[in-house]
Amino acid sequence: MSFADFPFLKYLANTVDIILVWYVIYKIITIIRGTKAVQLLNGIFVILIIKMLSDYFQLQTLGWMMQQVIQWGALALIIIFQGELRRALEQLGRGKFFSRSVVQEHELQQQLVESIVKAVDYMAKRRIGALITIERETGMSDYIETGIALDSKISSELLINIFIPNTPLHDGAVIIQKTNIAAAACYLPLSESPFISKELGTRHRAALGISEVTDSLTVVVSEETGAISITKNGDLHRELKLDAFREMLSSALITPSTKQTTSSKWSWKGKKNE
């Protein structure tokens, strides 16, 4: 007796098999999302397209080169993605590979937004300068390595403590990965745009600089005025009221499937939001 003798069971087994394969692929994508592995995967697709075109147009030398790249690609992938593979195996060992519901994701995203809002509100009222960058799709490992590694759960109290003047970590940026503070005192690239207002200081230039090379969201609290600003995709949104600031964070950081509030619209570069 086998599945072949029961067509319905065979059909059910094939369906379950396909669902499980797609789920594993989905979990792998979520693990590498937000890292530079995504960009490397784009490069792999380009190589495959070049290989198909070279075969179609009979470009033998180019085809041979692409064949060598593909032949040794498996070994290269293990070396290149060793960090992501290690993280996936760690999650599998801890039983987290198939865990974390949508509700849990929503709660974590809400906690992240509220912690940042509470800390920024406190620092803005006391004119404590701050620079907080939140990693999104593009990996920020290169910038995290320039600072002091923390890898701690985010809280408003910890953020405030980091930026208290004359403390060892108050200079530079805090970088947040998911719901953790990855590092503090990080160096960010300064924007070289000639259109930046001269009244803006180094923190604002660094916030604009990182937004020009990644899709991160960066929060700035001015030490001189206590004004709250956000940069995203090379745009600077200045002097935000606390409610508008909370709405922008929620719109950017809470995923559409779990978000309960309506997304706010981004303003033009340098425009003040009242």
PDB file of C-alpha atoms in Angstrom:
ATOM      1  CA  MET A   1       0.000   0.000   0.000  1.00  0.00           C
ATOM      2  CA  SER A   2       1.275   3.460  -0.894  1.00  0.00           C
ATOM      3  CA  PHE A   3       0.063   6.984  -1.597  1.00  0.00           C
ATOM      4  CA  ALA A   4      -0.330   5.943  -5.241  1.00  0.00           C
ATOM      5  CA  ASP A   5      -3.248   3.741  -4.174  1.00  0.00           C
ATOM      6  CA  PHE A   6      -5.021   6.730  -2.622  1.00  0.00           C
ATOM      7  CA  PRO A   7      -5.111   9.625  -5.131  1.00  0.00           C
ATOM      8  CA  PHE A   8      -6.635  12.006  -2.597  1.00  0.00           C
ATOM      9  CA  LEU A   9      -3.857  11.391  -0.058  1.00  0.00           C
ATOM     10  CA  LYS A  10      -1.231  11.806  -2.771  1.00  0.00           C
ATOM     11  CA  TYR A  11      -2.786  15.126  -3.812  1.00  0.00           C
ATOM     12  CA  LEU A  12      -2.927  16.254  -0.169  1.00  0.00           C
ATOM     13  CA  ALA A  13       0.719  15.283   0.420  1.00  0.00           C
ATOM     14  CA  ASN A  14       1.846  17.215  -2.687  1.00  0.00           C
ATOM     15  CA  THR A  15      -0.116  20.260  -1.559  1.00  0.00           C
ATOM     16  CA  VAL A  16       1.401  20.154   1.934  1.00  0.00           C
ATOM     17  CA  ASP A  17       4.851  19.673   0.396  1.00  0.00           C
ATOM     18  CA  ILE A  18       4.474  22.779  -1.790  1.00  0.00           C
ATOM     19  CA  ILE A  19       3.145  24.877   1.105  1.00  0.00           C
ATOM     20  CA  LEU A  20       6.044  23.847   3.358  1.00  0.00           C
ATOM     21  CA  VAL A  21       8.641  24.615   0.671  1.00  0.00           C
ATOM     22  CA  TRP A  22       7.153  28.049   0.043  1.00  0.00           C
ATOM     23  CA  TYR A  23       7.006  28.745   3.785  1.00  0.00           C
ATOM     24  CA  VAL A  24      10.670  27.822   4.238  1.00  0.00           C
ATOM     25  CA  ILE A  25      11.599  30.080   1.289  1.00  0.00           C
ATOM     26  CA  TYR A  26       9.539  32.881   2.851  1.00  0.00           C
ATOM     27  CA  LYS A  27      11.288  32.494   6.224  1.00  0.00           C
ATOM     28  CA  ILE A  28      14.698  32.521   4.524  1.00  0.00           C
ATOM     29  CA  ILE A  29      13.775  35.752   2.740  1.00  0.00           C
ATOM     30  CA  THR A  30      12.672  37.349   6.023  1.00  0.00           C
ATOM     31  CA  ILE A  31      15.976  36.342   7.617  1.00  0.00           C
ATOM     32  CA  ILE A  32      18.170  37.881   4.910  1.00  0.00           C
ATOM     33  CA  ARG A  33      15.904  40.899   4.455  1.00  0.00           C
ATOM     34  CA  GLY A  34      17.566  44.019   5.801  1.00  0.00           C
ATOM     35  CA  THR A  35      21.058  42.724   5.055  1.00  0.00           C
ATOM     36  CA  LYS A  36      23.409  43.139   2.138  1.00  0.00           C
ATOM     37  CA  ALA A  37      22.571  39.569   1.141  1.00  0.00           C
ATOM     38  CA  VAL A  38      19.555  41.006  -0.689  1.00  0.00           C
ATOM     39  CA  GLN A  39      21.833  43.069  -2.920  1.00  0.00           C
ATOM     40  CA  LEU A  40      24.019  40.012  -3.552  1.00  0.00           C
ATOM     41  CA  LEU A  41      20.954  38.013  -4.574  1.00  0.00           C
ATOM     42  CA  ASN A  42      20.186  40.699  -7.139  1.00  0.00           C
ATOM     43  CA  GLY A  43      23.693  40.164  -8.502  1.00  0.00           C
ATOM     44  CA  ILE A  44      23.059  36.423  -8.785  1.00  0.00           C
ATOM     45  CA  PHE A  45      19.925  37.060 -10.852  1.00  0.00           C
ATOM     46  CA  VAL A  46      21.939  39.328 -13.146  1.00  0.00           C
ATOM     47  CA  ILE A  47      24.514  36.552 -13.661  1.00  0.00           C
ATOM     48  CA  LEU A  48      21.771  34.052 -14.538  1.00  0.00           C
ATOM     49  CA  ILE A  49      20.240  36.468 -17.044  1.00  0.00           C
ATOM     50  CA  ILE A  50      23.637  37.078 -18.659  1.00  0.00           C
ATOM     51  CA  LYS A  51      24.166  33.306 -18.897  1.00  0.00           C
ATOM     52  CA  MET A  52      20.814  32.795 -20.649  1.00  0.00           C
ATOM     53  CA  LEU A  53      21.494  35.649 -23.067  1.00  0.00           C
ATOM     54  CA  SER A  54      24.983  34.375 -23.860  1.00  0.00           C
ATOM     55  CA  ASP A  55      23.535  30.922 -24.636  1.00  0.00           C
ATOM     56  CA  TYR A  56      20.808  32.421 -26.802  1.00  0.00           C
ATOM     57  CA  PHE A  57      23.212  34.583 -28.837  1.00  0.00           C
ATOM     58  CA  GLN A  58      25.935  31.874 -28.766  1.00  0.00           C
ATOM     59  CA  LEU A  59      28.543  34.042 -27.041  1.00  0.00           C
ATOM     60  CA  GLN A  60      30.835  31.177 -26.162  1.00  0.00           C
ATOM     61  CA  THR A  61      33.519  32.956 -24.135  1.00  0.00           C
ATOM     62  CA  LEU A  62      31.035  34.938 -22.036  1.00  0.00           C
ATOM     63  CA  GLY A  63      28.929  31.801 -21.621  1.00  0.00           C
ATOM     64  CA  TRP A  64      31.953  29.832 -20.410  1.00  0.00           C
ATOM     65  CA  MET A  65      32.789  32.558 -17.878  1.00  0.00           C
ATOM     66  CA  MET A  66      29.234  32.612 -16.523  1.00  0.00           C
ATOM     67  CA  GLN A  67      29.251  28.801 -16.353  1.00  0.00           C
ATOM     68  CA  GLN A  68      32.365  28.912 -14.159  1.00  0.00           C
ATOM     69  CA  VAL A  69      30.757  31.488 -11.899  1.00  0.00           C
ATOM     70  CA  ILE A  70      27.623  29.362 -11.530  1.00  0.00           C
ATOM     71  CA  GLN A  71      29.643  26.159 -11.051  1.00  0.00           C
ATOM     72  CA  TRP A  72      31.522  27.603  -8.086  1.00  0.00           C
ATOM     73  CA  GLY A  73      28.540  29.628  -6.936  1.00  0.00           C
ATOM     74  CA  ALA A  74      27.384  27.191  -4.252  1.00  0.00           C
ATOM     75  CA  LEU A  75      30.700  27.448  -2.397  1.00  0.00           C
ATOM     76  CA  ALA A  76      30.726  31.224  -2.858  1.00  0.00           C
ATOM     77  CA  LEU A  77      27.199  31.501  -1.447  1.00  0.00           C
ATOM     78  CA  ILE A  78      28.192  29.609   1.703  1.00  0.00           C
ATOM     79  CA  ILE A  79      31.119  31.989   2.232  1.00  0.00           C
ATOM     80  CA  ILE A  80      29.201  35.165   1.379  1.00  0.00           C
ATOM     81  CA  PHE A  81      26.066  34.304   3.350  1.00  0.00           C
ATOM     82  CA  GLN A  82      27.783  32.720   6.330  1.00  0.00           C
ATOM     83  CA  GLY A  83      26.345  35.337   8.703  1.00  0.00           C
ATOM     84  CA  GLU A  84      22.793  34.814   7.500  1.00  0.00           C
ATOM     85  CA  LEU A  85      23.174  31.015   7.525  1.00  0.00           C
ATOM     86  CA  ARG A  86      24.515  31.125  11.068  1.00  0.00           C
ATOM     87  CA  ARG A  87      21.597  33.324  12.150  1.00  0.00           C
ATOM     88  CA  ALA A  88      19.085  30.954  10.504  1.00  0.00           C
ATOM     89  CA  LEU A  89      20.608  27.922  12.235  1.00  0.00           C
ATOM     90  CA  GLU A  90      20.576  29.759  15.573  1.00  0.00           C
ATOM     91  CA  GLN A  91      16.892  30.596  15.146  1.00  0.00           C
ATOM     92  CA  LEU A  92      16.147  26.996  14.173  1.00  0.00           C
ATOM     93  CA  GLY A  93      18.003  25.740  17.247  1.00  0.00           C
ATOM     94  CA  ARG A  94      16.074  28.116  19.518  1.00  0.00           C
ATOM     95  CA  GLY A  95      12.778  27.107  17.942  1.00  0.00           C
ATOM     96  CA  LYS A  96      12.164  30.591  16.565  1.00  0.00           C
ATOM     97  CA  PHE A  97      12.257  29.728  12.894  1.00  0.00           C
ATOM     98  CA  PHE A  98       8.510  29.053  12.761  1.00  0.00           C
ATOM     99  CA  SER A  99       7.496  31.423  15.556  1.00  0.00           C
ATOM    100  CA  ARG A 100       6.493  35.068  15.994  1.00  0.00           C
ATOM    101  CA  SER A 101       2.947  35.797  14.960  1.00  0.00           C
ATOM    102  CA  VAL A 102       1.617  38.912  13.267  1.00  0.00           C
ATOM    103  CA  VAL A 103       0.264  40.089  16.618  1.00  0.00           C
ATOM    104  CA  GLN A 104       3.702  39.753  18.220  1.00  0.00           C
ATOM    105  CA  GLU A 105       5.282  41.680  15.343  1.00  0.00           C
ATOM    106  CA  HIS A 106       2.737  44.429  15.782  1.00  0.00           C
ATOM    107  CA  GLU A 107       3.398  44.669  19.523  1.00  0.00           C
ATOM    108  CA  LEU A 108       7.167  44.866  18.992  1.00  0.00           C
ATOM    109  CA  GLN A 109       6.767  47.575  16.349  1.00  0.00           C
ATOM    110  CA  GLN A 110       4.473  49.543  18.652  1.00  0.00           C
ATOM    111  CA  GLN A 111       6.977  49.274  21.504  1.00  0.00           C
ATOM    112  CA  LEU A 112       9.760  50.475  19.216  1.00  0.00           C
ATOM    113  CA  VAL A 113       7.792  53.550  18.143  1.00  0.00           C
ATOM    114  CA  GLU A 114       6.692  54.432  21.667  1.00  0.00           C
ATOM    115  CA  SER A 115      10.208  54.024  23.110  1.00  0.00           C
ATOM    116  CA  ILE A 116      11.672  56.347  20.493  1.00  0.00           C
ATOM    117  CA  VAL A 117       8.858  58.906  20.868  1.00  0.00           C
ATOM    118  CA  LYS A 118       9.190  58.978  24.654  1.00  0.00           C
ATOM    119  CA  ALA A 119      12.981  59.361  24.515  1.00  0.00           C
ATOM    120  CA  VAL A 120      12.877  62.033  21.805  1.00  0.00           C
ATOM    121  CA  ASP A 121      10.181  64.000  23.664  1.00  0.00           C
ATOM    122  CA  TYR A 122      12.325  63.994  26.818  1.00  0.00           C
ATOM    123  CA  MET A 123      15.499  65.044  24.972  1.00  0.00           C
ATOM    124  CA  ALA A 124      13.767  67.709  22.863  1.00  0.00           C
ATOM    125  CA  LYS A 125      12.351  69.450  25.954  1.00  0.00           C
ATOM    126  CA  ARG A 126      15.819  69.548  27.519  1.00  0.00           C
ATOM    127  CA  ARG A 127      17.686  70.278  24.276  1.00  0.00           C
ATOM    128  CA  ILE A 128      19.778  67.131  24.418  1.00  0.00           C
ATOM    129  CA  GLY A 129      21.242  66.464  20.969  1.00  0.00           C
ATOM    130  CA  ALA A 130      20.484  63.019  19.537  1.00  0.00           C
ATOM    131  CA  LEU A 131      20.970  61.056  16.310  1.00  0.00           C
ATOM    132  CA  ILE A 132      19.026  57.786  15.960  1.00  0.00           C
ATOM    133  CA  THR A 133      19.106  55.682  12.776  1.00  0.00           C
ATOM    134  CA  ILE A 134      16.652  52.830  12.254  1.00  0.00           C
ATOM    135  CA  GLU A 135      17.731  50.124   9.818  1.00  0.00           C
ATOM    136  CA  ARG A 136      15.108  48.994   7.311  1.00  0.00           C
ATOM    137  CA  GLU A 137      15.714  46.960   4.136  1.00  0.00           C
ATOM    138  CA  THR A 138      19.327  47.959   3.430  1.00  0.00           C
ATOM    139  CA  GLY A 139      21.877  46.427   5.792  1.00  0.00           C
ATOM    140  CA  MET A 140      23.944  48.813   7.922  1.00  0.00           C
ATOM    141  CA  SER A 141      26.627  46.452   9.216  1.00  0.00           C
ATOM    142  CA  ASP A 142      29.434  48.657   7.853  1.00  0.00           C
ATOM    143  CA  TYR A 143      28.218  51.609   9.922  1.00  0.00           C
ATOM    144  CA  ILE A 144      27.469  49.523  13.013  1.00  0.00           C
ATOM    145  CA  GLU A 145      31.085  48.357  13.036  1.00  0.00           C
ATOM    146  CA  THR A 146      32.277  51.974  13.406  1.00  0.00           C
ATOM    147  CA  GLY A 147      30.597  52.285  16.808  1.00  0.00           C
ATOM    148  CA  ILE A 148      30.411  50.510  20.134  1.00  0.00           C
ATOM    149  CA  ALA A 149      28.394  47.286  19.958  1.00  0.00           C
ATOM    150  CA  LEU A 150      25.500  47.085  22.440  1.00  0.00           C
ATOM    151  CA  ASP A 151      22.985  44.547  21.070  1.00  0.00           C
ATOM    152  CA  SER A 152      20.475  45.479  23.761  1.00  0.00           C
ATOM    153  CA  LYS A 153      16.709  45.706  23.906  1.00  0.00           C
ATOM    154  CA  ILE A 154      15.474  49.170  23.119  1.00  0.00           C
ATOM    155  CA  SER A 155      14.020  51.352  25.848  1.00  0.00           C
ATOM    156  CA  SER A 156      13.458  55.080  26.180  1.00  0.00           C
ATOM    157  CA  GLU A 157      15.607  55.181  29.317  1.00  0.00           C
ATOM    158  CA  LEU A 158      18.580  53.604  27.575  1.00  0.00           C
ATOM    159  CA  LEU A 159      18.298  55.962  24.587  1.00  0.00           C
ATOM    160  CA  ILE A 160      18.201  58.980  26.897  1.00  0.00           C
ATOM    161  CA  ASN A 161      21.191  57.738  28.892  1.00  0.00           C
ATOM    162  CA  ILE A 162      23.258  57.259  25.744  1.00  0.00           C
ATOM    163  CA  PHE A 163      22.818  60.871  24.609  1.00  0.00           C
ATOM    164  CA  ILE A 164      23.335  62.579  27.968  1.00  0.00           C
ATOM    165  CA  PRO A 165      26.141  65.139  27.315  1.00  0.00           C
ATOM    166  CA  ASN A 166      29.720  64.273  28.259  1.00  0.00           C
ATOM    167  CA  THR A 167      29.063  60.535  28.454  1.00  0.00           C
ATOM    168  CA  PRO A 168      31.300  58.152  26.443  1.00  0.00           C
ATOM    169  CA  LEU A 169      28.621  57.249  23.874  1.00  0.00           C
ATOM    170  CA  HIS A 170      26.817  60.548  23.342  1.00  0.00           C
ATOM    171  CA  ASP A 171      28.811  61.513  20.227  1.00  0.00           C
ATOM    172  CA  GLY A 172      27.787  59.792  17.016  1.00  0.00           C
ATOM    173  CA  ALA A 173      24.654  57.871  16.087  1.00  0.00           C
ATOM    174  CA  VAL A 174      22.674  55.071  17.663  1.00  0.00           C
ATOM    175  CA  ILE A 175      21.717  52.404  15.109  1.00  0.00           C
ATOM    176  CA  ILE A 176      18.620  50.284  15.727  1.00  0.00           C
ATOM    177  CA  GLN A 177      18.157  46.879  14.090  1.00  0.00           C
ATOM    178  CA  LYS A 178      14.634  45.460  14.362  1.00  0.00           C
ATOM    179  CA  THR A 179      13.840  46.127  18.046  1.00  0.00           C
ATOM    180  CA  ASN A 180      17.425  46.143  19.348  1.00  0.00           C
ATOM    181  CA  ILE A 181      19.984  48.886  19.761  1.00  0.00           C
ATOM    182  CA  ALA A 182      22.818  47.415  17.713  1.00  0.00           C
ATOM    183  CA  ALA A 183      25.482  50.019  18.465  1.00  0.00           C
ATOM    184  CA  ALA A 184      26.102  53.561  19.691  1.00  0.00           C
ATOM    185  CA  ALA A 185      28.683  56.237  18.840  1.00  0.00           C
ATOM    186  CA  CYS A 186      28.544  55.198  15.181  1.00  0.00           C
ATOM    187  CA  TYR A 187      29.933  57.320  12.345  1.00  0.00           C
ATOM    188  CA  LEU A 188      27.571  58.169   9.493  1.00  0.00           C
ATOM    189  CA  PRO A 189      28.532  59.658   6.117  1.00  0.00           C
ATOM    190  CA  LEU A 190      27.951  63.406   5.850  1.00  0.00           C
ATOM    191  CA  SER A 191      25.801  64.667   2.998  1.00  0.00           C
ATOM    192  CA  GLU A 192      27.661  66.763   0.433  1.00  0.00           C
ATOM    193  CA  SER A 193      24.502  68.276  -1.020  1.00  0.00           C
ATOM    194  CA  PRO A 194      24.941  72.019  -1.731  1.00  0.00           C
ATOM    195  CA  PHE A 195      21.244  72.602  -1.052  1.00  0.00           C
ATOM    196  CA  ILE A 196      21.430  71.947   2.699  1.00  0.00           C
ATOM    197  CA  SER A 197      20.653  75.022   4.794  1.00  0.00           C
ATOM    198  CA  LYS A 198      23.735  76.491   6.474  1.00  0.00           C
ATOM    199  CA  GLU A 199      21.880  76.654   9.769  1.00  0.00           C
ATOM    200  CA  LEU A 200      21.929  72.847   9.963  1.00  0.00           C
ATOM    201  CA  GLY A 201      24.763  71.212  11.875  1.00  0.00           C
ATOM    202  CA  THR A 202      26.719  67.974  11.657  1.00  0.00           C
ATOM    203  CA  ARG A 203      23.911  65.794  13.025  1.00  0.00           C
ATOM    204  CA  HIS A 204      21.509  66.892  10.294  1.00  0.00           C
ATOM    205  CA  ARG A 205      24.173  66.457   7.599  1.00  0.00           C
ATOM    206  CA  ALA A 206      24.929  62.950   8.887  1.00  0.00           C
ATOM    207  CA  ALA A 207      21.216  62.109   8.962  1.00  0.00           C
ATOM    208  CA  LEU A 208      20.805  63.288   5.374  1.00  0.00           C
ATOM    209  CA  GLY A 209      23.999  61.497   4.334  1.00  0.00           C
ATOM    210  CA  ILE A 210      22.873  58.088   5.594  1.00  0.00           C
ATOM    211  CA  SER A 211      19.405  58.591   4.065  1.00  0.00           C
ATOM    212  CA  GLU A 212      21.041  59.164   0.670  1.00  0.00           C
ATOM    213  CA  VAL A 213      22.883  55.816   0.673  1.00  0.00           C
ATOM    214  CA  THR A 214      20.391  53.585   2.548  1.00  0.00           C
ATOM    215  CA  ASP A 215      16.624  53.390   3.051  1.00  0.00           C
ATOM    216  CA  SER A 216      17.035  53.908   6.805  1.00  0.00           C
ATOM    217  CA  LEU A 217      14.937  56.305   8.860  1.00  0.00           C
ATOM    218  CA  THR A 218      16.954  58.764  10.950  1.00  0.00           C
ATOM    219  CA  VAL A 219      15.747  60.928  13.834  1.00  0.00           C
ATOM    220  CA  VAL A 220      17.569  64.104  14.840  1.00  0.00           C
ATOM    221  CA  VAL A 221      17.083  66.197  17.974  1.00  0.00           C
ATOM    222  CA  SER A 222      18.742  69.602  17.723  1.00  0.00           C
ATOM    223  CA  GLU A 223      21.016  70.519  20.619  1.00  0.00           C
ATOM    224  CA  GLU A 224      20.521  74.253  19.943  1.00  0.00           C
ATOM    225  CA  THR A 225      16.724  74.426  19.558  1.00  0.00           C
ATOM    226  CA  GLY A 226      15.379  71.054  20.657  1.00  0.00           C
ATOM    227  CA  ALA A 227      13.649  70.719  17.274  1.00  0.00           C
ATOM    228  CA  ILE A 228      12.763  67.205  16.087  1.00  0.00           C
ATOM    229  CA  SER A 229      13.577  66.197  12.505  1.00  0.00           C
ATOM    230  CA  ILE A 230      13.407  63.030  10.405  1.00  0.00           C
ATOM    231  CA  THR A 231      15.318  62.095   7.257  1.00  0.00           C
ATOM    232  CA  LYS A 232      14.243  59.459   4.756  1.00  0.00           C
ATOM    233  CA  ASN A 233      15.294  58.824   1.141  1.00  0.00           C
ATOM    234  CA  GLY A 234      17.332  62.021   1.068  1.00  0.00           C
ATOM    235  CA  ASP A 235      14.433  64.163   2.352  1.00  0.00           C
ATOM    236  CA  LEU A 236      14.607  66.232   5.526  1.00  0.00           C
ATOM    237  CA  HIS A 237      11.417  66.867   7.525  1.00  0.00           C
ATOM    238  CA  ARG A 238      12.140  69.602  10.052  1.00  0.00           C
ATOM    239  CA  GLU A 239      10.636  70.896  13.286  1.00  0.00           C
ATOM    240  CA  LEU A 240       8.006  68.208  13.684  1.00  0.00           C
ATOM    241  CA  LYS A 241       5.362  68.437  16.374  1.00  0.00           C
ATOM    242  CA  LEU A 242       5.307  65.365  18.633  1.00  0.00           C
ATOM    243  CA  ASP A 243       2.039  64.029  17.176  1.00  0.00           C
ATOM    244  CA  ALA A 244       3.310  64.424  13.604  1.00  0.00           C
ATOM    245  CA  PHE A 245       6.582  62.775  14.634  1.00  0.00           C
ATOM    246  CA  ARG A 246       4.751  59.782  16.128  1.00  0.00           C
ATOM    247  CA  GLU A 247       2.587  59.466  13.025  1.00  0.00           C
ATOM    248  CA  MET A 248       5.636  59.491  10.715  1.00  0.00           C
ATOM    249  CA  LEU A 249       7.367  56.808  12.762  1.00  0.00           C
ATOM    250  CA  SER A 250       4.246  54.647  12.823  1.00  0.00           C
ATOM    251  CA  SER A 251       3.755  55.078   9.085  1.00  0.00           C
ATOM    252  CA  ALA A 252       7.334  54.033   8.332  1.00  0.00           C
ATOM    253  CA  LEU A 253       7.968  51.345  10.956  1.00  0.00           C
ATOM    254  CA  ILE A 254       4.647  49.561  11.459  1.00  0.00           C
ATOM    255  CA  THR A 255       3.974  47.222   8.562  1.00  0.00           C
ATOM    256  CA  PRO A 256       0.790  47.865   6.522  1.00  0.00           C
ATOM    257  CA  SER A 257      -0.700  44.499   7.447  1.00  0.00           C
ATOM    258  CA  THR A 258      -0.612  45.303  11.157  1.00  0.00           C
ATOM    259  CA  LYS A 259      -0.772  49.076  11.125  1.00  0.00           C
ATOM    260  CA  GLN A 260      -3.873  50.514  12.756  1.00  0.00           C
ATOM    261  CA  THR A 261      -3.378  54.181  11.905  1.00  0.00           C
ATOM    262  CA  THR A 262      -3.520  55.850   8.527  1.00  0.00           C
ATOM    263  CA  SER A 263      -0.179  56.550   6.901  1.00  0.00           C
ATOM    264  CA  SER A 264       0.863  60.175   6.844  1.00  0.00           C
ATOM    265  CA  LYS A 265       2.176  61.850   3.730  1.00  0.00           C
ATOM    266  CA  TRP A 266       5.828  62.844   3.515  1.00  0.00           C
ATOM    267  CA  SER A 267       6.565  66.489   2.921  1.00  0.00           C
ATOM    268  CA  TRP A 268       9.013  67.976   0.457  1.00  0.00           C
ATOM    269  CA  LYS A 269      12.673  68.384   1.360  1.00  0.00           C
ATOM    270  CA  GLY A 270      13.265  70.957   4.045  1.00  0.00           C
ATOM    271  CA  LYS A 271       9.567  71.762   4.482  1.00  0.00           C
ATOM    272  CA  LYS A 272       8.520  72.395   8.056  1.00  0.00           C
ATOM    273  CA  ASN A 273       5.617  70.296   9.339  1.00  0.00           C
ATOM    274  CA  GLU A 274       3.315  72.194  11.644  1.00  0.00           C
TER     275      GLU A 274
END
